[in-house]
Coordinates of C-alpha atoms in Angstrom, one line a residue:
X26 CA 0.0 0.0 0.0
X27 CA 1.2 3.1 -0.7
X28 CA 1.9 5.9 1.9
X29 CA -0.2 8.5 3.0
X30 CA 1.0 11.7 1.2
X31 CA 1.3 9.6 -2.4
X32 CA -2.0 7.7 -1.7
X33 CA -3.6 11.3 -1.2
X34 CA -2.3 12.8 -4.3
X35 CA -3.3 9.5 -6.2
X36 CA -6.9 10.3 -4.7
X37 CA -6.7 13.6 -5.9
X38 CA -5.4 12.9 -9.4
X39 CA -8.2 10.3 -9.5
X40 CA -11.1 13.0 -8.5
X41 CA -9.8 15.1 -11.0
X42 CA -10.4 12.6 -13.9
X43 CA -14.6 12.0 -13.6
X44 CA -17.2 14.5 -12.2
X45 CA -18.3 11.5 -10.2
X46 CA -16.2 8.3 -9.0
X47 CA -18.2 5.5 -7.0
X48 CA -16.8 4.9 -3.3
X49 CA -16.5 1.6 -3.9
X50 CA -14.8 1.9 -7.5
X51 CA -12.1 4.5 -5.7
X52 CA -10.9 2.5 -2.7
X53 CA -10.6 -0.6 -5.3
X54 CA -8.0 1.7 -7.2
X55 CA -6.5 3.0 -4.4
X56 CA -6.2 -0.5 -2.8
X57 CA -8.1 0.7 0.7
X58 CA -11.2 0.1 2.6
X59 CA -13.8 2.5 2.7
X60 CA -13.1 3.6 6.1
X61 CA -9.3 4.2 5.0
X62 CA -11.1 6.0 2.3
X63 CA -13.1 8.2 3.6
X64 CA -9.8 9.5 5.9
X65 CA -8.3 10.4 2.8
X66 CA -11.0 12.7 1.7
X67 CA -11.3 14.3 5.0
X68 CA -7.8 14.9 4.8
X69 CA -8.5 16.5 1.4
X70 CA -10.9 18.9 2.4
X71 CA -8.4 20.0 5.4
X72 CA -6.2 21.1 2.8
X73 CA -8.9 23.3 1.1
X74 CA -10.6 21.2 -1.8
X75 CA -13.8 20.7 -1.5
X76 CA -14.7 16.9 -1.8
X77 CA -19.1 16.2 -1.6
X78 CA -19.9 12.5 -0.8
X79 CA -23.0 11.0 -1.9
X80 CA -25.1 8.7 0.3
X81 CA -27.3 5.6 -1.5
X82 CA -26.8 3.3 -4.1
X83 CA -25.0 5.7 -6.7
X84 CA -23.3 7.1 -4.1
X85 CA -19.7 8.7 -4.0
X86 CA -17.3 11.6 -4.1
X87 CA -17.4 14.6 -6.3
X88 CA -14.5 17.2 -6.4
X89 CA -16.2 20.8 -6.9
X90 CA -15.7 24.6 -7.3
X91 CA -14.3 25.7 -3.9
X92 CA -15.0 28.7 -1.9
X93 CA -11.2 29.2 -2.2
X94 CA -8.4 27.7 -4.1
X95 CA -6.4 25.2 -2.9
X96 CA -3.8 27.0 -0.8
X97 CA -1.0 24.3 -1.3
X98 CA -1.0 24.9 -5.3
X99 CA -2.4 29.1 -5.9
X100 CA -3.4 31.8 -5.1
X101 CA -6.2 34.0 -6.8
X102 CA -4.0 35.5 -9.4
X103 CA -1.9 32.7 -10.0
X104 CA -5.6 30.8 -10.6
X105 CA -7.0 33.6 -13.1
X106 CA -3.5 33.8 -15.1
X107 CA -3.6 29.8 -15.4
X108 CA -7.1 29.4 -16.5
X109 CA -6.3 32.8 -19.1
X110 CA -3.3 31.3 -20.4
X111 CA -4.7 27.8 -20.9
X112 CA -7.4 29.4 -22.4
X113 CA -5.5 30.7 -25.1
X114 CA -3.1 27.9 -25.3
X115 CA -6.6 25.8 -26.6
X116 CA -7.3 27.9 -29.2
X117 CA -4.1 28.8 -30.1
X118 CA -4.1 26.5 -33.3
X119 CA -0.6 24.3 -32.3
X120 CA -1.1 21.0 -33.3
X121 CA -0.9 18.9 -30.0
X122 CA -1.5 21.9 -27.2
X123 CA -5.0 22.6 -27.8
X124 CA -6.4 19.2 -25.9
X125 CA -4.0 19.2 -23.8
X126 CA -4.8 22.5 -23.0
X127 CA -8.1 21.8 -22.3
X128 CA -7.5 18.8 -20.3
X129 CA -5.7 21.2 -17.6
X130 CA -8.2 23.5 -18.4
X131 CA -10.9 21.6 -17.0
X132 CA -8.9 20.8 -13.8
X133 CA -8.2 24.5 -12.9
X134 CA -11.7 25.6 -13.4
X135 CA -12.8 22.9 -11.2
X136 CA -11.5 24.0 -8.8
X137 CA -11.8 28.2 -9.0
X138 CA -14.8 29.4 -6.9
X139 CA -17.3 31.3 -9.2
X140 CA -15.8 35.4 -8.8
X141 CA -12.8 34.0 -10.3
X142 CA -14.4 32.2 -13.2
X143 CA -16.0 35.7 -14.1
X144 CA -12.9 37.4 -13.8
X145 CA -11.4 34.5 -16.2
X146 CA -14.1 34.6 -18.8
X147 CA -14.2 38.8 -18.3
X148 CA -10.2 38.6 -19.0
X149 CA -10.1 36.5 -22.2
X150 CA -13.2 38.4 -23.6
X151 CA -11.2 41.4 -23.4
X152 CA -7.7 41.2 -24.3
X153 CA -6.8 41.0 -27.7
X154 CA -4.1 37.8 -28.5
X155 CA -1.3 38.1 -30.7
X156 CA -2.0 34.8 -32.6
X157 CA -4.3 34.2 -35.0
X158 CA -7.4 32.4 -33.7
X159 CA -10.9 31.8 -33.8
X160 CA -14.3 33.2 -31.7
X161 CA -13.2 33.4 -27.8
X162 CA -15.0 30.5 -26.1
X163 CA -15.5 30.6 -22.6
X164 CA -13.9 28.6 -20.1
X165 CA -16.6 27.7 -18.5
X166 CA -18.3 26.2 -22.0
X167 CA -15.2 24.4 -23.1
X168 CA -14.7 22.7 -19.9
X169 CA -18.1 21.9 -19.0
X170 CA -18.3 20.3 -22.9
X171 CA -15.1 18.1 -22.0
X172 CA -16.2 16.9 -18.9
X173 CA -19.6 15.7 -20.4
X174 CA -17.6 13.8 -22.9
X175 CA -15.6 12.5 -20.6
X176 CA -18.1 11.8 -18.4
X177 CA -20.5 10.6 -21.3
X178 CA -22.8 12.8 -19.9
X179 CA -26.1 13.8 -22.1
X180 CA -25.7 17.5 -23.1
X181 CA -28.4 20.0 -23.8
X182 CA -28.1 23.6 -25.5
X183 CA -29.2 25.7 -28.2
X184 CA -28.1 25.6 -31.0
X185 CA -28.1 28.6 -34.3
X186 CA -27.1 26.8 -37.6
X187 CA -25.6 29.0 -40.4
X188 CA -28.8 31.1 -41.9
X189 CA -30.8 29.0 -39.1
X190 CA -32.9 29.8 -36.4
X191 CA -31.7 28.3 -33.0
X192 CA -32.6 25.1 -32.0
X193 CA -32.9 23.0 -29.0
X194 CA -30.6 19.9 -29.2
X195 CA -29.8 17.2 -27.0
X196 CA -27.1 15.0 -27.8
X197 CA -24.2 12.3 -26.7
X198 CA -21.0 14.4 -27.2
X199 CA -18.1 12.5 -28.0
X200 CA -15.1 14.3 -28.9
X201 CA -13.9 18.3 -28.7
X202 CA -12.0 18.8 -31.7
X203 CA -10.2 22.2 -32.9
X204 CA -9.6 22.8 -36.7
X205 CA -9.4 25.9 -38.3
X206 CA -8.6 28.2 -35.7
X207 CA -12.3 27.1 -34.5
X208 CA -13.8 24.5 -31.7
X209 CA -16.2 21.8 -32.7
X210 CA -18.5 18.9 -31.0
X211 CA -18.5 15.9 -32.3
X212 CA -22.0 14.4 -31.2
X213 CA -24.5 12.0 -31.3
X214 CA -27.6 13.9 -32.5
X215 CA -30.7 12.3 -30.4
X216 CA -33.7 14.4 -32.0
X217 CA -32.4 14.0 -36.0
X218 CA -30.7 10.2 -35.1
X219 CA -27.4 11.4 -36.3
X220 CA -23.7 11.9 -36.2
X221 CA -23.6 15.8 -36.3
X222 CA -20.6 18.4 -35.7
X223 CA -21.4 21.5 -33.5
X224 CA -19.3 24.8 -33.5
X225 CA -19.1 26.3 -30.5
X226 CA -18.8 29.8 -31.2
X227 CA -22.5 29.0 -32.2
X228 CA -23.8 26.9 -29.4
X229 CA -25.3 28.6 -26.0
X230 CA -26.6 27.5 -22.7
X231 CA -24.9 24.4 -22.5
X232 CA -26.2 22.1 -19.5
X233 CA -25.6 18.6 -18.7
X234 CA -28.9 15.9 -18.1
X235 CA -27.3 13.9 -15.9
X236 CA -28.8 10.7 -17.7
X237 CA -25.1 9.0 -19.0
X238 CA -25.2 6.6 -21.8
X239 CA -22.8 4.2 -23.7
X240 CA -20.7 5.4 -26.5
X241 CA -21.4 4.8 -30.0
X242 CA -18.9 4.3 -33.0
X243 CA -18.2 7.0 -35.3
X244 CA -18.4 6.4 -38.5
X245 CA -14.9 6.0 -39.7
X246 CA -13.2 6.5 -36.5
X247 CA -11.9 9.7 -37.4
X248 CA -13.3 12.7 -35.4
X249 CA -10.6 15.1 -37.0
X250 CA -11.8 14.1 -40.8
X251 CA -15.6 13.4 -39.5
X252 CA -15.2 17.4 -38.7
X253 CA -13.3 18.3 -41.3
X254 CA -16.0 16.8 -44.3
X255 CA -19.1 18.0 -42.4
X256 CA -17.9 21.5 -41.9
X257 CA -16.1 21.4 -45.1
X258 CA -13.1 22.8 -43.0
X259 CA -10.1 23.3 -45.1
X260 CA -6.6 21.2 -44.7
X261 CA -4.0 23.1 -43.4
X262 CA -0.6 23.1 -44.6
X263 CA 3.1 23.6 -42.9
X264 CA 5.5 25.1 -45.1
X265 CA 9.5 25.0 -43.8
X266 CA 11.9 26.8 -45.4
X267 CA 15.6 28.1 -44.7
X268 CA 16.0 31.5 -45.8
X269 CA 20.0 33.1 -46.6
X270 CA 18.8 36.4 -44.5
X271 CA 19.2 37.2 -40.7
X272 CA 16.0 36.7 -38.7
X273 CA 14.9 40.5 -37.8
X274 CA 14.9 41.1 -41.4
X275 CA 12.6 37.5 -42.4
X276 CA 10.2 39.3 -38.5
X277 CA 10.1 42.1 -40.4
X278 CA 8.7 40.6 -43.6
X279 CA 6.6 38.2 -42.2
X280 CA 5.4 39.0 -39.2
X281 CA 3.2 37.1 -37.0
X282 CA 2.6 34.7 -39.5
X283 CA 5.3 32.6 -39.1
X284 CA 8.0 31.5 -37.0
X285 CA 11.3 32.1 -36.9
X286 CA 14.1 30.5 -35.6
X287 CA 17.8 32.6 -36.4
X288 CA 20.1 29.4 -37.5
X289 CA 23.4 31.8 -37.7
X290 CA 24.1 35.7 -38.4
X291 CA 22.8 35.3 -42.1
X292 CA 20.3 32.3 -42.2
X293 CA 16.9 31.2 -40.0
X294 CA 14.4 29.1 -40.2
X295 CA 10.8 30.2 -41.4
X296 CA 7.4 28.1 -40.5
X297 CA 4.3 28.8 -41.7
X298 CA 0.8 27.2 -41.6
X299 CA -1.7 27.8 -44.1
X300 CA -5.1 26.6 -46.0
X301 CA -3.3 27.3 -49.0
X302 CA 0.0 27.2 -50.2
X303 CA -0.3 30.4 -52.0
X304 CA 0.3 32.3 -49.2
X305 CA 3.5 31.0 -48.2
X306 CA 4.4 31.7 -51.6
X307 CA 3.8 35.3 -51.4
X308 CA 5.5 35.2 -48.1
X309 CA 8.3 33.7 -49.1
X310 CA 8.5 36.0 -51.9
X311 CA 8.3 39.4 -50.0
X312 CA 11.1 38.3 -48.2
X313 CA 13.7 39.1 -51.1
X314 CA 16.5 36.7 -50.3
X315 CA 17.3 33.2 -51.4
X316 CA 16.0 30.3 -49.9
X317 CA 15.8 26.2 -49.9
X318 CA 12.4 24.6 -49.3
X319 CA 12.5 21.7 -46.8
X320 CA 9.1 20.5 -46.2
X321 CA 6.8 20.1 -47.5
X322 CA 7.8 17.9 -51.1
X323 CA 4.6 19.5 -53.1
X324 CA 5.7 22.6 -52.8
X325 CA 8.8 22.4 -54.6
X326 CA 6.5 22.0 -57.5
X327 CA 3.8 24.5 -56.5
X328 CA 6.4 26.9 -56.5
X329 CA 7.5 25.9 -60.1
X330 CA 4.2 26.2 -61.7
X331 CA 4.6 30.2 -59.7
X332 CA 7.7 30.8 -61.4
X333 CA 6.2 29.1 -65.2
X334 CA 3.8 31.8 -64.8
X335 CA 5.5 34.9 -64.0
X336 CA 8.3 33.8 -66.5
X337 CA 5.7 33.4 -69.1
X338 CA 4.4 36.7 -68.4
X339 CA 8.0 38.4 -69.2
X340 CA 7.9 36.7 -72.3
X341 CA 4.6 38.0 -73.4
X342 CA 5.5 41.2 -72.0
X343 CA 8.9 41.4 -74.2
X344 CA 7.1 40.4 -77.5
X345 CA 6.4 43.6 -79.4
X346 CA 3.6 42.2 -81.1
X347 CA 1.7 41.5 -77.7
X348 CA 2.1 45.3 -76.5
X349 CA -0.5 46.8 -77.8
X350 CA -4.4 47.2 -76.3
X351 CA -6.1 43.6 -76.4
X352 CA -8.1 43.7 -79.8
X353 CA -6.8 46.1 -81.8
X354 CA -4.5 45.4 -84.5
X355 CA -0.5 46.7 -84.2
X356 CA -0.3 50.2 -86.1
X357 CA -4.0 51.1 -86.2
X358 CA -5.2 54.2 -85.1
X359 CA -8.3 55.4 -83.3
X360 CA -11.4 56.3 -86.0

């Protein structure tokens, strides 16, 4: 059996992972009885998380919002800058942070006591990011959407469709997913017996049933591609290039829109993420100073059919015989 301090944080880490865990299913994880159990949540709530037990036959323990934070881990500030940052971090549109970010997401605003979650949501609404993103989603939304899934939790809300009028839905959510510097739900529609994808910058008054239900298959498996095909989202590409100039002059081409990463004195390393891979080719193109393409393999060729063009267009431009006005013959005047 492990010791006290480990088998507490265990607890914790446990609590943290459904909205509700069953007594008897939590001191079979932890390896306990339920009277060794039920000293480990007491000694929880000494140190300022607030732990609700449950009496009957679904009954068990529930980590909630606290009055205060946890005084081991933060204070107020430290809370409101986490759940702010995380915030952004989920919508900030790098591959592999957004769920994560929502995962400790949901943790922190478990645990903030309801003034600080309005100061969150108030914070994010108004400050103005410096990466490109999507509609601001509230904390509160996102994380109350991932713990249903988790949870798989029934989830009601309304719902306004493009050129729709809102709607009432109740579904079986399955999966978050972010694509396109946007969030989506990937759900079970229970009124129109379908698979459906929700975006939540369209979506309001989200509320869990309580009534849980076993998962479904997807069709296909893939929630990222499910999303993609119903809300005809766009493939992004990543373009990696080294460019023979230093970095502040590449910054000062290109902006925010890529990333830059100074190799040597004369050289860096330029990153950019598109729908298109026209745009990189523009960007690429301000920049005025050599460069080698290293990934992707496409766009060695994309760029060729570029250059065909503009080199085509000097020719034409050169010919004498294609100078004059479209239509009218060489030599002729007017009337």
């Amino acid at each position: 059996m492990a010791n006290t301090s480990s088998r507490t944080l265990t607890l914790l880490s446990l609590l943290q992972t459904h909205r509700h865990w069953p007594g008897a299913d939590l001191a079979d994880r932890l390896g306990v009885s339920d009277r060794t159990l039920r000293r480990d949540i007491d000694r929880l709530r000494e140190l300022g998380y607030p732990v609700r037990a449950s009496r009957g036959t679904d009954g068990g323990y529930q980590l909630e919002p606290g009055a205060v934070l946890p005084p081991l881990l933060l204070d107020d500030e430290e809370g409101v800058a986490l759940a702010v940052g995380m915030g952004d971090a989920a919508q900030s549109g790098i591959v592999g942070l957004d769920e994560a970010a929502v995962r400790a997401l949901t943790k922190v605003v478990q645990v903030l006591p309801p003034r600080l979650r309005a100061r969150v949501n108030a914070l994010r609404a108004m400050t103005v990011s410096a990466a490109p993103a999507g509609p601001v989603i509230p904390a509160e939304t996102l994380t109350m959407i991932a713990q249903s899934c988790r949870d798989r939790e029934r989830l009601r809300f309304h719902y306004t469709a493009r050129g729709g009028a809102p709607t009432e839905r109740e579904v079986e959510p399955h999966r978050l997913v972010a694509l396109g510097g946007r969030w989506y739900l990937v759900a079970y529609d229970l009124t129109r017996h379908d698979w459906r994808s929700f975006r939540l910058d369209r979506l309001a008054q989200p509320r869990n049933t309580g009534v849980h239900f076993l998962p479904r298959p997807l069709p296909g498996g893939d929630v990222a591609a499910f999303v993609r095909t119903a809300a005809q989202v766009p493939t992004t590409r990543t373009v990696v290039a080294l460019v023979h100039a230093p970095a502040e002059h590449v910054r000062g081409k290109v902006g925010q829109w890529g990333e830059i990463e100074a190799i040597d004195r004369d050289r860096c390393r330029l990153t950019m993420t598109s729908t298109s891979l026209d745009w990189p080719t523009q960007a690429l193109g301000n920049v005025g100073a050599e460069f080698e393409v290293l990934e992707p393999a496409d766009f060695v060729e994309h760029l060729r059919d570029w250059g065909t063009r503009f080199l085509n267009a000097v020719a034409r431009s050169a010919d004498p015989r294609r100078s004059c006005t479209p239509g009218r013959a060489p030599g002729r005047g007017v009337g």
